[in-house]
Amino acid sequence: MIQVSQMTVAQVSSNYEIEIPVTIREALKLKPGDALEIKVVDGAVVMMPVPSYTSRLFAKHQNLWRGVDAVAYIRGERESWRD
């Protein structure tokens, strides 16, 4: 779990926006456009980064393809399409 030891205060703007402090953004590697899940837990606001779709799929089922030459596999598939 990532921990930032220094407490910071963010003010809510008139549009109900807050700026996430630099130390928190850097610790979580947040970038503009990243999604955050926001919920209330025991009276505290909890925000957690939502992983992107591609990062959730990264290396999924990698064991199925272990030891397979991807280029040879694709070439074989392409050859099977020819008459």
C-alpha positions as protocol buffer text, in pm:
chain_id: "A"
residue {
  index: 1
  type: MET
  ca { x: 0 y: 0 z: 0 }
}
residue {
  index: 2
  type: ILE
  ca { x: 125 y: 348 z: -88 }
}
residue {
  index: 3
  type: GLN
  ca { x: 156 y: 583 z: 208 }
}
residue {
  index: 4
  type: VAL
  ca { x: 221 y: 958 z: 208 }
}
residue {
  index: 5
  type: SER
  ca { x: 328 y: 1061 z: 557 }
}
residue {
  index: 6
  type: GLN
  ca { x: 254 y: 1432 z: 527 }
}
residue {
  index: 7
  type: MET
  ca { x: -107 y: 1548 z: 570 }
}
residue {
  index: 8
  type: THR
  ca { x: -218 y: 1821 z: 333 }
}
residue {
  index: 9
  type: VAL
  ca { x: -536 y: 2027 z: 315 }
}
residue {
  index: 10
  type: ALA
  ca { x: -728 y: 2096 z: -6 }
}
residue {
  index: 11
  type: GLN
  ca { x: -1001 y: 2354 z: -29 }
}
residue {
  index: 12
  type: VAL
  ca { x: -1333 y: 2292 z: -208 }
}
residue {
  index: 13
  type: SER
  ca { x: -1388 y: 2554 z: -481 }
}
residue {
  index: 14
  type: SER
  ca { x: -1720 y: 2725 z: -562 }
}
residue {
  index: 15
  type: ASN
  ca { x: -1765 y: 2454 z: -830 }
}
residue {
  index: 16
  type: TYR
  ca { x: -1711 y: 2180 z: -566 }
}
residue {
  index: 17
  type: GLU
  ca { x: -1371 y: 2093 z: -713 }
}
residue {
  index: 18
  type: ILE
  ca { x: -1054 y: 2013 z: -523 }
}
residue {
  index: 19
  type: GLU
  ca { x: -696 y: 2004 z: -642 }
}
residue {
  index: 20
  type: ILE
  ca { x: -513 y: 1685 z: -552 }
}
residue {
  index: 21
  type: PRO
  ca { x: -181 y: 1784 z: -389 }
}
residue {
  index: 22
  type: VAL
  ca { x: 138 y: 1716 z: -585 }
}
residue {
  index: 23
  type: THR
  ca { x: 270 y: 1467 z: -329 }
}
residue {
  index: 24
  type: ILE
  ca { x: -47 y: 1257 z: -364 }
}
residue {
  index: 25
  type: ARG
  ca { x: -50 y: 1281 z: -746 }
}
residue {
  index: 26
  type: GLU
  ca { x: 311 y: 1172 z: -763 }
}
residue {
  index: 27
  type: ALA
  ca { x: 267 y: 888 z: -513 }
}
residue {
  index: 28
  type: LEU
  ca { x: -28 y: 750 z: -711 }
}
residue {
  index: 29
  type: LYS
  ca { x: 122 y: 839 z: -1052 }
}
residue {
  index: 30
  type: LEU
  ca { x: -199 y: 1021 z: -1147 }
}
residue {
  index: 31
  type: LYS
  ca { x: -227 y: 1193 z: -1484 }
}
residue {
  index: 32
  type: PRO
  ca { x: -494 y: 1427 z: -1624 }
}
residue {
  index: 33
  type: GLY
  ca { x: -789 y: 1220 z: -1739 }
}
residue {
  index: 34
  type: ASP
  ca { x: -734 y: 937 z: -1488 }
}
residue {
  index: 35
  type: ALA
  ca { x: -1051 y: 816 z: -1316 }
}
residue {
  index: 36
  type: LEU
  ca { x: -1097 y: 805 z: -940 }
}
residue {
  index: 37
  type: GLU
  ca { x: -1353 y: 601 z: -748 }
}
residue {
  index: 38
  type: ILE
  ca { x: -1494 y: 822 z: -472 }
}
residue {
  index: 39
  type: LYS
  ca { x: -1690 y: 693 z: -173 }
}
residue {
  index: 40
  type: VAL
  ca { x: -1766 y: 777 z: 188 }
}
residue {
  index: 41
  type: VAL
  ca { x: -1642 y: 530 z: 450 }
}
residue {
  index: 42
  type: ASP
  ca { x: -1724 y: 601 z: 815 }
}
residue {
  index: 43
  type: GLY
  ca { x: -1758 y: 974 z: 745 }
}
residue {
  index: 44
  type: ALA
  ca { x: -1431 y: 997 z: 551 }
}
residue {
  index: 45
  type: VAL
  ca { x: -1398 y: 1060 z: 178 }
}
residue {
  index: 46
  type: VAL
  ca { x: -1195 y: 782 z: 15 }
}
residue {
  index: 47
  type: MET
  ca { x: -1063 y: 820 z: -341 }
}
residue {
  index: 48
  type: MET
  ca { x: -897 y: 534 z: -525 }
}
residue {
  index: 49
  type: PRO
  ca { x: -756 y: 529 z: -879 }
}
residue {
  index: 50
  type: VAL
  ca { x: -957 y: 314 z: -1119 }
}
residue {
  index: 51
  type: PRO
  ca { x: -720 y: 106 z: -1332 }
}
residue {
  index: 52
  type: SER
  ca { x: -756 y: 154 z: -1706 }
}
residue {
  index: 53
  type: TYR
  ca { x: -909 y: -121 z: -1917 }
}
residue {
  index: 54
  type: THR
  ca { x: -577 y: -194 z: -2088 }
}
residue {
  index: 55
  type: SER
  ca { x: -383 y: -217 z: -1761 }
}
residue {
  index: 56
  type: ARG
  ca { x: -636 y: -471 z: -1630 }
}
residue {
  index: 57
  type: LEU
  ca { x: -582 y: -684 z: -1942 }
}
residue {
  index: 58
  type: PHE
  ca { x: -204 y: -652 z: -1943 }
}
residue {
  index: 59
  type: ALA
  ca { x: -44 y: -998 z: -1916 }
}
residue {
  index: 60
  type: LYS
  ca { x: -380 y: -1169 z: -1872 }
}
residue {
  index: 61
  type: HIS
  ca { x: -354 y: -1540 z: -1961 }
}
residue {
  index: 62
  type: GLN
  ca { x: 18 y: -1505 z: -2016 }
}
residue {
  index: 63
  type: ASN
  ca { x: 70 y: -1866 z: -1905 }
}
residue {
  index: 64
  type: LEU
  ca { x: -138 y: -1990 z: -2199 }
}
residue {
  index: 65
  type: TRP
  ca { x: 110 y: -1842 z: -2445 }
}
residue {
  index: 66
  type: ARG
  ca { x: 432 y: -1931 z: -2264 }
}
residue {
  index: 67
  type: GLY
  ca { x: 680 y: -2095 z: -2501 }
}
residue {
  index: 68
  type: VAL
  ca { x: 481 y: -2004 z: -2814 }
}
residue {
  index: 69
  type: ASP
  ca { x: 650 y: -1807 z: -3089 }
}
residue {
  index: 70
  type: ALA
  ca { x: 388 y: -1540 z: -3163 }
}
residue {
  index: 71
  type: VAL
  ca { x: 525 y: -1459 z: -3508 }
}
residue {
  index: 72
  type: ALA
  ca { x: 527 y: -1826 z: -3614 }
}
residue {
  index: 73
  type: TYR
  ca { x: 175 y: -1871 z: -3475 }
}
residue {
  index: 74
  type: ILE
  ca { x: 37 y: -1576 z: -3673 }
}
residue {
  index: 75
  type: ARG
  ca { x: 214 y: -1688 z: -3991 }
}
residue {
  index: 76
  type: GLY
  ca { x: 66 y: -2035 z: -3949 }
}
residue {
  index: 77
  type: GLU
  ca { x: -282 y: -1889 z: -3902 }
}
residue {
  index: 78
  type: ARG
  ca { x: -245 y: -1673 z: -4213 }
}
residue {
  index: 79
  type: GLU
  ca { x: -127 y: -1971 z: -4416 }
}
residue {
  index: 80
  type: SER
  ca { x: -436 y: -2169 z: -4311 }
}
residue {
  index: 81
  type: TRP
  ca { x: -661 y: -1895 z: -4460 }
}
residue {
  index: 82
  type: ARG
  ca { x: -519 y: -1942 z: -4809 }
}
residue {
  index: 83
  type: ASP
  ca { x: -685 y: -2177 z: -5056 }
}
